[in-house]
Short mmCIF file of C-alpha atoms and ligand atoms in Angstrom, two decimals:
data_model
loop_
_atom_site.label_atom_id
_atom_site.label_comp_id
_atom_site.label_asym_id
_atom_site.label_seq_id
_atom_site.Cartn_x
_atom_site.Cartn_y
_atom_site.Cartn_z
CA UNK Q 1 0.00 0.00 0.00
CA UNK Q 2 1.23 3.51 -0.74
CA UNK Q 3 1.20 6.44 1.71
CA UNK Q 4 -2.26 7.67 0.66
CA UNK Q 5 -3.87 4.24 0.71
CA UNK Q 6 -2.48 3.67 4.21
CA UNK Q 7 -3.89 7.01 5.36
CA UNK Q 8 -7.30 6.31 3.85
CA UNK Q 9 -7.44 2.98 5.69
CA UNK Q 10 -6.41 4.69 8.93
CA UNK Q 11 -8.55 7.86 8.82
CA UNK Q 12 -11.02 7.66 5.91
CA UNK Q 13 -14.70 7.09 6.70
CA UNK Q 14 -17.06 5.38 4.25
CA UNK Q 15 -20.47 7.05 4.12
CA UNK Q 16 -23.74 6.00 2.52
CA UNK Q 17 -24.16 7.21 -1.07
CA UNK Q 18 -20.66 6.26 -2.24
CA UNK Q 19 -19.01 9.09 -0.35
CA UNK Q 20 -15.58 8.66 1.23
CA UNK Q 21 -14.90 11.25 3.91
CA UNK Q 22 -11.31 12.30 4.23
CA UNK Q 23 -11.93 15.55 6.06
CA UNK Q 24 -9.49 14.79 8.88
CA UNK Q 25 -6.49 14.99 6.53
CA UNK Q 26 -7.48 16.35 3.10
CA UNK Q 27 -10.82 18.15 2.84
CA UNK Q 28 -11.18 20.17 6.02
CA UNK Q 29 -8.30 19.63 8.42
CA UNK Q 30 -5.26 19.22 6.19
CA UNK Q 31 -2.06 17.26 6.75
CA UNK Q 32 0.50 19.33 4.87
CA UNK Q 33 3.12 16.58 4.98
CA UNK Q 34 0.69 14.33 3.15
CA UNK Q 35 -0.09 17.18 0.73
CA UNK Q 36 3.61 17.47 0.04
CA UNK Q 37 3.86 13.72 -0.64
CA UNK Q 38 1.00 14.08 -3.14
CA UNK Q 39 2.73 17.01 -4.84
CA UNK Q 40 5.92 14.97 -5.11
CA UNK Q 41 4.06 11.95 -6.50
CA UNK Q 42 2.56 14.13 -9.24
CA UNK Q 43 5.97 15.60 -10.02
CA UNK Q 44 7.50 12.13 -10.30
CA UNK Q 45 4.78 11.21 -12.78
CA UNK Q 46 4.47 14.42 -14.83
CA UNK Q 47 7.72 16.30 -14.14
CA UNK Q 48 9.04 15.69 -17.67
CA UNK Q 49 5.92 16.99 -19.46
CA UNK Q 50 6.99 20.64 -19.68
CA UNK Q 51 4.07 21.77 -17.52
CA UNK Q 52 3.57 25.56 -17.50
CA UNK Q 53 0.44 25.78 -15.36
CA UNK Q 54 -1.52 23.75 -12.82
CA UNK Q 55 -5.31 24.02 -13.03
CA UNK Q 56 -7.69 22.93 -10.30
CA UNK Q 57 -11.16 23.74 -8.99
CA UNK Q 58 -12.16 25.34 -5.71
CA UNK Q 59 -12.11 24.43 -2.97
CA UNK Q 60 -10.58 21.06 -2.17
CA UNK Q 61 -8.22 20.87 -5.13
CA UNK Q 62 -6.38 24.07 -4.26
CA UNK Q 63 -4.16 22.81 -1.46
CA UNK Q 64 -3.04 19.76 -3.43
CA UNK Q 65 -2.38 21.88 -6.52
CA UNK Q 66 -0.27 24.31 -4.47
CA UNK Q 67 1.81 21.48 -3.04
CA UNK Q 68 2.44 20.17 -6.54
CA UNK Q 69 3.27 23.66 -7.81
CA UNK Q 70 6.16 23.86 -5.33
CA UNK Q 71 7.79 20.99 -7.23
CA UNK Q 72 6.85 22.15 -10.75
CA UNK Q 73 7.62 25.79 -9.98
CA UNK Q 74 4.64 27.02 -12.02
CA UNK Q 75 1.53 29.04 -11.09
CA UNK Q 76 -1.72 27.48 -9.89
CA UNK Q 77 -5.00 28.64 -11.40
CA UNK Q 78 -8.22 27.53 -9.77
CA UNK Q 79 -11.60 27.54 -11.47
CA UNK Q 80 -14.07 29.53 -9.40
CA UNK Q 81 -17.64 28.49 -8.83
CA UNK Q 82 -19.96 31.25 -9.96
CA UNK Q 83 -23.69 31.65 -9.46
CA UNK Q 84 -23.80 34.54 -11.91
CA UNK Q 85 -25.42 33.97 -15.29
CA UNK Q 86 -24.00 37.21 -16.66
CA UNK Q 87 -20.45 36.15 -17.24
CA UNK Q 88 -18.55 38.51 -19.46
CA UNK Q 89 -16.35 37.55 -22.38
CA UNK Q 90 -13.17 37.71 -20.34
CA UNK Q 91 -13.88 34.33 -18.81
CA UNK Q 92 -13.82 30.71 -19.91
CA UNK Q 93 -16.93 29.00 -18.54
CA UNK Q 94 -17.99 25.39 -18.05
CA UNK Q 95 -20.99 23.89 -16.29
CA UNK Q 96 -20.10 21.38 -13.58
CA UNK Q 97 -22.47 19.21 -11.57
CA UNK Q 98 -21.27 18.67 -8.02
CA UNK Q 99 -21.14 15.03 -6.94
CA UNK Q 100 -21.25 15.88 -3.24
CA UNK Q 101 -23.77 18.76 -3.32
CA UNK Q 102 -25.89 17.54 -6.25
CA UNK Q 103 -26.18 21.04 -7.71
CA UNK Q 104 -24.84 22.63 -10.88
CA UNK Q 105 -22.39 25.52 -10.95
CA UNK Q 106 -20.77 27.49 -13.67
CA UNK Q 107 -17.04 27.39 -13.13
CA UNK Q 108 -14.99 30.21 -14.56
CA UNK Q 109 -11.37 30.96 -15.32
CA UNK Q 110 -10.15 34.34 -16.45
CA UNK Q 111 -8.72 34.38 -19.97
CA UNK Q 112 -5.76 36.27 -18.50
CA UNK Q 113 -4.53 33.21 -16.63
CA UNK Q 114 -4.81 30.43 -19.19
CA UNK Q 115 -3.16 31.16 -22.53
CA UNK Q 116 -2.86 29.41 -25.88
CA UNK Q 117 0.17 27.14 -25.73
CA UNK Q 118 0.03 26.58 -21.96
CA UNK Q 119 0.88 22.98 -21.03
CA UNK Q 120 -1.58 22.21 -18.27
CA UNK Q 121 -1.57 19.70 -15.45
CA UNK Q 122 -5.09 19.35 -14.02
CA UNK Q 123 -5.25 18.35 -10.36
CA UNK Q 124 -8.19 17.48 -8.11
CA UNK Q 125 -8.83 15.68 -4.85
CA UNK Q 126 -11.44 13.16 -6.05
CA UNK Q 127 -12.57 11.63 -9.29
CA UNK Q 128 -16.07 10.15 -9.23
CA UNK Q 129 -18.22 10.61 -12.33
CA UNK Q 130 -15.77 12.97 -13.95
CA UNK Q 131 -17.94 16.11 -14.20
CA UNK Q 132 -15.41 18.35 -12.51
CA UNK Q 133 -12.62 17.05 -14.76
CA UNK Q 134 -14.69 17.38 -17.92
CA UNK Q 135 -15.30 21.03 -17.00
CA UNK Q 136 -11.59 21.69 -16.43
CA UNK Q 137 -10.66 19.90 -19.68
CA UNK Q 138 -13.24 21.94 -21.58
CA UNK Q 139 -11.89 25.20 -20.14
CA UNK Q 140 -8.31 24.22 -21.03
CA UNK Q 141 -9.29 23.36 -24.57
CA UNK Q 142 -11.30 26.59 -24.94
CA UNK Q 143 -8.06 28.41 -24.16
CA UNK Q 144 -6.23 26.47 -26.93
CA UNK Q 145 -3.97 25.11 -24.18
CA UNK Q 146 -2.96 21.44 -23.89
CA UNK Q 147 -3.96 19.00 -21.15
CA UNK Q 148 -0.61 17.27 -20.61
CA UNK Q 149 -1.71 15.28 -17.60
CA UNK Q 150 -4.35 14.82 -14.92
CA UNK Q 151 -3.40 14.08 -11.32
CA UNK Q 152 -6.04 12.89 -8.86
CA UNK Q 153 -5.53 12.03 -5.22
CA UNK Q 154 -8.42 9.56 -4.84
CA UNK Q 155 -10.27 7.98 -7.74
CA UNK Q 156 -13.40 5.99 -6.99
CA UNK Q 157 -12.87 3.27 -9.56
CA UNK Q 158 -16.38 1.89 -9.19
CA UNK Q 159 -17.76 5.11 -10.67
CA UNK Q 160 -17.33 5.76 -14.37
CA UNK Q 161 -15.27 8.98 -14.51
CA UNK Q 162 -11.83 7.35 -14.64
CA UNK Q 163 -12.80 4.96 -17.41
CA UNK Q 164 -14.31 7.76 -19.52
CA UNK Q 165 -11.30 10.06 -19.10
CA UNK Q 166 -8.80 7.26 -19.90
CA UNK Q 167 -10.83 6.21 -22.94
CA UNK Q 168 -10.62 9.78 -24.20
CA UNK Q 169 -6.84 9.30 -24.20
CA UNK Q 170 -5.85 11.60 -21.34
CA UNK Q 171 -2.80 10.78 -19.25
CA UNK Q 172 -4.62 10.25 -15.93
CA UNK Q 173 -2.80 9.24 -12.76
CA UNK Q 174 -4.62 8.63 -9.50
CA UNK Q 175 -2.50 8.07 -6.42
CA UNK Q 176 -5.16 5.81 -4.87
CA UNK Q 177 -7.96 4.02 -6.73
CA UNK Q 178 -10.76 2.71 -4.54
CA UNK Q 179 -12.38 -0.22 -6.32
CA UNK Q 180 -14.93 -1.00 -3.63
CA UNK Q 181 -16.08 0.39 -0.32
CA UNK Q 182 -18.77 -0.69 2.09
CA UNK Q 183 -20.53 1.78 4.35
CA UNK Q 184 -21.81 -1.01 6.62
CA UNK Q 185 -18.43 -2.58 7.40
CA UNK Q 186 -16.15 0.35 6.54
CA UNK Q 187 -14.11 -1.97 4.33
CA UNK Q 188 -12.16 -0.34 1.47
CA UNK Q 189 -10.51 -2.19 -1.42
CA UNK Q 190 -7.82 -0.56 -3.58
CA UNK Q 191 -6.86 -1.35 -7.15
CA UNK Q 192 -3.37 -2.76 -7.59
CA UNK Q 193 -1.33 -0.37 -9.74
P1 5GP B 1 -17.02 14.14 -10.13
O1 5GP B 1 -17.19 15.47 -10.79
O2 5GP B 1 -15.87 13.34 -10.67
O3 5GP B 1 -18.31 13.34 -10.11
O4 5GP B 1 -16.71 14.42 -8.61
C1 5GP B 1 -15.51 15.03 -8.25
C2 5GP B 1 -15.72 16.11 -7.25
O5 5GP B 1 -16.70 15.77 -6.28
C3 5GP B 1 -14.43 16.35 -6.50
O6 5GP B 1 -13.96 17.65 -6.84
C4 5GP B 1 -14.76 16.23 -5.03
O7 5GP B 1 -14.71 17.49 -4.44
C5 5GP B 1 -16.16 15.69 -4.97
N1 5GP B 1 -16.26 14.27 -4.56
C6 5GP B 1 -16.66 13.23 -5.34
N2 5GP B 1 -16.72 12.11 -4.64
C7 5GP B 1 -16.32 12.39 -3.40
C8 5GP B 1 -16.17 11.60 -2.20
O8 5GP B 1 -16.41 10.38 -2.14
N3 5GP B 1 -15.71 12.25 -1.10
C9 5GP B 1 -15.43 13.58 -1.11
N4 5GP B 1 -14.98 14.11 0.03
N5 5GP B 1 -15.57 14.37 -2.21
C10 5GP B 1 -16.01 13.78 -3.34
#
């Protein structure tokens, strides 16, 4: 088991509705040593891709993206959730349905911060059905920038997002892939990788 899998077994809590709570070390209280290990893992995987920018989505992706950015030495841009329908032409916009809150948000990135030719590493905390990632990919492509890689801390492999994104040909790396989890027993099974 790797460092993240071990931590999930120790401190993760399986909830009804296919939700894994990791708020004692990743989503609310944050273990910055673990964040640093995640950043390093992404650098080991994508460090030779000529990344010029890291793109994530507020809120939970930001800390992980910042830890990775320390290794890549590039800026982090985070997509902001916006309730506004009147978004001006200075923004890239994508609609994203939230897995945890079951609502839809426009997410926006200023055209100033994502430029044609940028080589983008997308980072997020979880991958479930892939809506958040599809939104970030769409924003990157709207900017005529390239998605060079996608780094996820925890992929829930029993939901379809990972399969869809890999089938589209993206270079997706998840540090931990949960293949099964049981809210009744708390048991969690990881994919060998
Ligand atoms: P997706 O868009 O892939 O369906 O869901 C990804 C987003 O939903 C992530 O940005 C993450 O914030 C949230 N999410 C999805 N599943 C879980 C989960 O099991 N636990 C937590 N804490 N967040 C999740």
